[in-house]
Structures are given as C-alpha cells and as structure tokens.
Amino acid sequence: MKIILSTIEDAYAHSNILKKEWHEFASSFSQNRQKSFLGGRAVLQESLSIFCSQKYLPEITTLSHGKPVFVESRYPFFNISHSSKLICLAIGESDLGIDVEYIKPRRNIEGLKKRILSEGEYEYFEKLDEAKQLYLFTALWTLRECLIKTSGRGLVDISSIDADIEKKTFDYFSVPDRTEVNIIRLDSVLDNDGDAFLSYSSCSGEECEFYIFRDSKLVKTKTPEILYTFRSRS
C-alpha cells in the first residue's frame, strides 16, 4: 500500500498531464472544486505511471453510493481525501480508505457525539476535558470516514460503527475481515501540519509506504509514527 501527500496547488499545477476529457468533466465545478478534483486525478495518474507503468488514467466508474473505482480489476484500489489545502491518495491491492481532518472547533459537538458515538465511546468522552475531547473526536471521525470510504456506503453508515477506545477495536459489518485502521498525526510526515489526523485502512499487517508529491516529483518519505491502530473484532 502506498500513500501520497500533496498540496492542492502542487497537484493542480500538474493537471496538464491529464487528458482534456478530465478538464471538460470538471469545467462546471467551482474553482476550488476544480483544483481539488483535477489535482487528485493528476496525483493518481502520476502514481500509476510510476508504480504501474500506466501512462494514462484508466476508465473510472462509481459504485452505488458514489465511491470511485477503476472499471478494470487489474488496476489497484484507490481512495482520495481532501482537507483545507491538502490532498491525500492511497493506492493498494486490497480495498482501502483514507481520510484527513484538521483539528478545529466544531459547532454542536455535543450533538455530533450523541449521533455517531456508541454508548461506550460516549461514556469514555465524558471523563475527558474539552480539549482532549476535541482531539480524540477528530481522530475517531477520521476513523469512521476511513471505514465508510472503505465500504463505499457513505455517511448513511457512520452511526453503525462501534469503536472500543481502550481496546483499540471496532465493529463495522461493511468492511472485509481483518481490516485495520492506522491513525497518524500529519506532522509526523509533513512539517508545519501538526493540527491534523490522517487515517488509512488496509488488510491487517499490510506494509505502507509514504510519498510526497512536490514540484511534479514523487519522493519517498519517512514512515510516520502510528498513534493508534484499530482492528476489526471480526
């Protein structure tokens, strides 16, 4: 499994490598949406070129809940996440998900906690001060987003995920057996980006390499320290 990190600006600057059909497809998007979409596709194409010797992006379709996948199964699984100025791409040989989220104050965090946290998680949160709650809530939000992006079922499933914070396990019926989610702090990979969590899912024990895309080049970077690993109970 490989994870590629890029700023949206660096990725978008490379979007001239895409066929014109991709630019035409994104022509009705807002400017910011165009940049993130075309930037993500450009980093995906560059990654396939390097790791799979694939010159152009293969045909992409979407599953019933909107998850993009390559039409032909000979190409790897992939998933993309955007947050603020950053694009994160994961590619691998088994179904996967990735999510990045900056730590920021949330309106009605109490309502969000009641809506998505299990009873056990909620009780755990009640023992923490406000700052630690926001920190942990952001981490658990990326965990959930990562899992629902793995399953492809979308936010409709987010409240059905039950995480045990102390045992670092989760229960979610829509992902393959032996799925695990690793959560890292972004500053362990990117300087000056500490206020964010990145979660990525994979098959248990699968190795992961990290790369930075900058100045139209893909460069391997250090392996980050993993803060939490949540494993499926099934």
Short mmCIF file of C-alpha atoms in Angstrom, two decimals:
data_model
loop_
_atom_site.label_atom_id
_atom_site.label_comp_id
_atom_site.label_asym_id
_atom_site.label_seq_id
_atom_site.Cartn_x
_atom_site.Cartn_y
_atom_site.Cartn_z
CA MET A 1 0.00 0.00 0.00
CA LYS A 2 1.21 3.49 -0.83
CA ILE A 3 0.06 6.87 0.48
CA ILE A 4 0.86 10.04 -1.44
CA LEU A 5 0.52 13.52 0.11
CA SER A 6 0.42 16.77 -1.82
CA THR A 7 -0.81 20.32 -1.52
CA ILE A 8 -3.75 21.05 -3.78
CA GLU A 9 -1.72 23.75 -5.52
CA ASP A 10 1.19 21.40 -6.31
CA ALA A 11 -1.19 18.71 -7.54
CA TYR A 12 -3.28 21.09 -9.64
CA ALA A 13 -0.16 22.55 -11.25
CA HIS A 14 0.50 19.05 -12.60
CA SER A 15 -3.00 18.58 -14.02
CA ASN A 16 -1.82 19.39 -17.56
CA ILE A 17 -0.80 15.72 -17.79
CA LEU A 18 -4.48 14.72 -17.76
CA LYS A 19 -6.40 14.14 -20.96
CA LYS A 20 -8.68 17.01 -21.94
CA GLU A 21 -11.74 14.89 -21.11
CA TRP A 22 -10.96 15.28 -17.40
CA HIS A 23 -10.76 19.06 -17.69
CA GLU A 24 -14.03 19.11 -19.64
CA PHE A 25 -15.68 16.94 -16.98
CA ALA A 26 -14.63 19.39 -14.25
CA SER A 27 -15.44 22.56 -16.22
CA SER A 28 -18.76 23.14 -14.42
CA PHE A 29 -17.21 22.81 -10.94
CA SER A 30 -16.39 25.78 -8.75
CA GLN A 31 -12.77 26.94 -8.92
CA ASN A 32 -11.81 25.30 -5.63
CA ARG A 33 -13.59 22.07 -6.55
CA GLN A 34 -11.87 22.05 -9.95
CA LYS A 35 -8.47 22.37 -8.32
CA SER A 36 -9.03 19.60 -5.78
CA PHE A 37 -10.65 17.24 -8.32
CA LEU A 38 -8.11 17.71 -11.11
CA GLY A 39 -5.25 17.77 -8.60
CA GLY A 40 -6.37 14.46 -7.15
CA ARG A 41 -6.66 12.89 -10.60
CA ALA A 42 -3.23 14.24 -11.57
CA VAL A 43 -1.55 12.71 -8.50
CA LEU A 44 -3.39 9.44 -9.16
CA GLN A 45 -2.18 9.39 -12.77
CA GLU A 46 1.40 10.22 -11.76
CA SER A 47 1.33 7.43 -9.16
CA LEU A 48 0.01 4.87 -11.65
CA SER A 49 2.68 5.95 -14.12
CA ILE A 50 5.44 5.28 -11.59
CA PHE A 51 4.10 2.21 -9.79
CA CYS A 52 2.11 0.50 -12.58
CA SER A 53 3.73 1.82 -15.79
CA GLN A 54 0.30 3.14 -16.81
CA LYS A 55 0.63 6.26 -18.96
CA TYR A 56 -2.99 7.49 -18.74
CA LEU A 57 -5.73 7.10 -16.18
CA PRO A 58 -7.83 4.01 -16.87
CA GLU A 59 -11.60 4.33 -17.02
CA ILE A 60 -13.17 5.15 -13.65
CA THR A 61 -16.73 4.42 -12.55
CA THR A 62 -18.59 4.96 -9.30
CA LEU A 63 -20.30 2.41 -7.08
CA SER A 64 -23.92 2.79 -5.94
CA HIS A 65 -23.05 5.20 -3.11
CA GLY A 66 -20.54 7.21 -5.15
CA LYS A 67 -17.19 5.54 -4.40
CA PRO A 68 -14.88 5.84 -7.44
CA VAL A 69 -13.13 2.67 -8.67
CA PHE A 70 -11.32 1.60 -11.81
CA VAL A 71 -13.56 -0.30 -14.19
CA GLU A 72 -10.92 -2.97 -14.83
CA SER A 73 -9.96 -5.08 -11.82
CA ARG A 74 -6.32 -5.38 -12.93
CA TYR A 75 -5.72 -1.85 -11.65
CA PRO A 76 -5.21 -1.11 -7.95
CA PHE A 77 -7.79 0.10 -5.46
CA PHE A 78 -7.55 3.81 -4.69
CA ASN A 79 -9.09 6.42 -2.44
CA ILE A 80 -8.61 10.20 -2.18
CA SER A 81 -9.24 12.66 0.65
CA HIS A 82 -9.08 16.48 0.69
CA SER A 83 -8.89 18.81 3.65
CA SER A 84 -8.07 22.50 3.57
CA LYS A 85 -5.00 22.80 1.31
CA LEU A 86 -4.08 19.10 1.26
CA ILE A 87 -4.73 16.06 -0.96
CA CYS A 88 -4.10 12.52 0.28
CA LEU A 89 -4.14 9.50 -2.05
CA ALA A 90 -3.99 5.82 -1.09
CA ILE A 91 -3.46 3.01 -3.60
CA GLY A 92 -3.14 -0.69 -2.87
CA GLU A 93 -4.00 -4.25 -3.79
CA SER A 94 -6.96 -4.61 -1.41
CA ASP A 95 -9.97 -2.43 -0.65
CA LEU A 96 -8.96 0.64 1.34
CA GLY A 97 -9.95 4.08 2.57
CA ILE A 98 -8.20 7.25 3.64
CA ASP A 99 -9.30 10.39 5.44
CA VAL A 100 -7.56 13.53 6.68
CA GLU A 101 -9.11 16.03 9.07
CA TYR A 102 -7.71 19.16 10.72
CA ILE A 103 -8.43 19.66 14.42
CA LYS A 104 -10.80 22.60 14.68
CA PRO A 105 -13.69 23.71 16.88
CA ARG A 106 -16.99 22.14 15.84
CA ARG A 107 -20.44 23.59 16.18
CA ASN A 108 -22.72 21.39 18.23
CA ILE A 109 -20.03 18.84 19.05
CA GLU A 110 -22.30 17.51 21.80
CA GLY A 111 -24.96 16.71 19.20
CA LEU A 112 -22.38 15.06 16.95
CA LYS A 113 -21.11 12.92 19.82
CA LYS A 114 -24.61 11.72 20.63
CA ARG A 115 -25.35 10.99 16.98
CA ILE A 116 -22.27 9.00 15.97
CA LEU A 117 -20.58 7.66 19.11
CA SER A 118 -21.51 4.35 20.67
CA GLU A 119 -22.63 4.28 24.29
CA GLY A 120 -19.21 3.08 25.42
CA GLU A 121 -17.40 5.79 23.47
CA TYR A 122 -19.70 8.48 24.82
CA GLU A 123 -19.06 7.38 28.41
CA TYR A 124 -15.30 7.45 27.74
CA PHE A 125 -15.56 11.01 26.39
CA GLU A 126 -17.39 12.23 29.48
CA LYS A 127 -14.22 11.64 31.52
CA LEU A 128 -12.11 13.98 29.35
CA ASP A 129 -11.68 17.74 29.38
CA GLU A 130 -12.88 19.80 26.41
CA ALA A 131 -9.51 19.99 24.61
CA LYS A 132 -8.92 16.24 24.85
CA GLN A 133 -12.47 15.57 23.66
CA LEU A 134 -11.90 17.63 20.51
CA TYR A 135 -8.56 15.91 19.88
CA LEU A 136 -9.99 12.41 20.26
CA PHE A 137 -13.23 13.22 18.44
CA THR A 138 -11.24 14.34 15.39
CA ALA A 139 -9.24 11.11 15.45
CA LEU A 140 -12.39 8.99 15.74
CA TRP A 141 -14.09 11.00 12.99
CA THR A 142 -11.22 10.15 10.59
CA LEU A 143 -11.52 6.50 11.70
CA ARG A 144 -15.20 6.47 10.76
CA GLU A 145 -14.74 8.36 7.50
CA CYS A 146 -11.94 5.98 6.57
CA LEU A 147 -14.14 2.92 7.22
CA ILE A 148 -17.18 4.19 5.33
CA LYS A 149 -14.93 5.13 2.42
CA THR A 150 -13.53 1.60 2.51
CA SER A 151 -17.03 0.14 2.38
CA GLY A 152 -18.24 2.68 -0.18
CA ARG A 153 -21.55 3.05 1.65
CA GLY A 154 -21.17 6.70 2.63
CA LEU A 155 -22.33 8.65 5.67
CA VAL A 156 -25.53 6.61 5.94
CA ASP A 157 -23.47 4.03 7.85
CA ILE A 158 -21.43 6.29 10.11
CA SER A 159 -23.52 5.75 13.26
CA SER A 160 -23.31 1.96 12.93
CA ILE A 161 -19.56 1.91 13.67
CA ASP A 162 -18.77 0.93 17.24
CA ALA A 163 -15.20 1.62 18.40
CA ASP A 164 -13.69 0.46 21.69
CA ILE A 165 -11.22 3.22 22.55
CA GLU A 166 -9.39 1.31 25.27
CA LYS A 167 -9.05 -1.99 23.37
CA LYS A 168 -8.49 -0.23 20.01
CA THR A 169 -11.02 -2.37 18.18
CA PHE A 170 -14.08 -1.60 16.08
CA ASP A 171 -17.19 -3.35 14.86
CA TYR A 172 -18.49 -2.49 11.39
CA PHE A 173 -20.28 -5.01 9.21
CA SER A 174 -19.45 -3.46 5.82
CA VAL A 175 -15.67 -3.90 5.56
CA PRO A 176 -13.65 -7.07 4.87
CA ASP A 177 -12.47 -9.28 7.72
CA ARG A 178 -9.04 -8.38 9.13
CA THR A 179 -9.44 -4.73 8.22
CA GLU A 180 -7.38 -2.40 10.40
CA VAL A 181 -7.17 1.39 10.56
CA ASN A 182 -3.99 3.24 11.44
CA ILE A 183 -4.19 6.84 12.66
CA ILE A 184 -1.23 9.21 12.47
CA ARG A 185 -0.57 12.87 13.20
CA LEU A 186 0.16 14.68 9.96
CA ASP A 187 3.21 16.47 11.36
CA SER A 188 4.97 13.09 11.53
CA VAL A 189 5.11 13.27 7.71
CA LEU A 190 4.68 16.96 6.81
CA ASP A 191 6.38 19.81 8.67
CA ASN A 192 4.07 22.54 9.99
CA ASP A 193 0.93 20.41 9.58
CA GLY A 194 0.56 19.11 13.11
CA ASP A 195 -3.06 20.01 13.73
CA ALA A 196 -4.48 17.17 11.69
CA PHE A 197 -5.08 13.43 11.81
CA LEU A 198 -4.79 11.04 8.89
CA SER A 199 -6.43 7.59 8.99
CA TYR A 200 -5.90 4.84 6.45
CA SER A 201 -7.35 1.35 6.29
CA SER A 202 -5.74 -1.79 4.96
CA CYS A 203 -5.66 -5.55 5.45
CA SER A 204 -4.10 -6.37 8.82
CA GLY A 205 -0.30 -6.46 8.63
CA GLU A 206 -0.03 -4.82 5.20
CA GLU A 207 3.02 -2.59 4.87
CA CYS A 208 2.57 1.04 3.86
CA GLU A 209 4.99 3.42 2.14
CA PHE A 210 4.62 7.21 2.24
CA TYR A 211 5.45 9.65 -0.55
CA ILE A 212 5.36 13.43 -1.00
CA PHE A 213 4.35 14.90 -4.36
CA ARG A 214 6.09 18.24 -4.83
CA ASP A 215 7.43 20.14 -7.86
CA SER A 216 5.98 17.45 -10.16
CA LYS A 217 8.04 14.73 -8.45
CA LEU A 218 7.06 11.82 -6.22
CA VAL A 219 9.58 11.37 -3.40
CA LYS A 220 9.53 8.63 -0.79
CA THR A 221 9.50 9.99 2.75
CA LYS A 222 9.90 8.69 6.28
CA THR A 223 7.46 6.18 7.72
CA PRO A 224 5.34 8.03 10.29
CA GLU A 225 4.78 7.02 13.88
CA ILE A 226 1.37 5.41 14.26
CA LEU A 227 -0.64 6.86 17.15
CA TYR A 228 -3.47 4.33 17.15
CA THR A 229 -4.22 1.07 15.37
CA PHE A 230 -7.86 -0.03 15.48
CA ARG A 231 -8.53 -3.63 14.44
CA SER A 232 -11.78 -5.25 13.39
CA ARG A 233 -13.35 -7.53 16.01
CA SER A 234 -14.44 -9.97 13.29
#
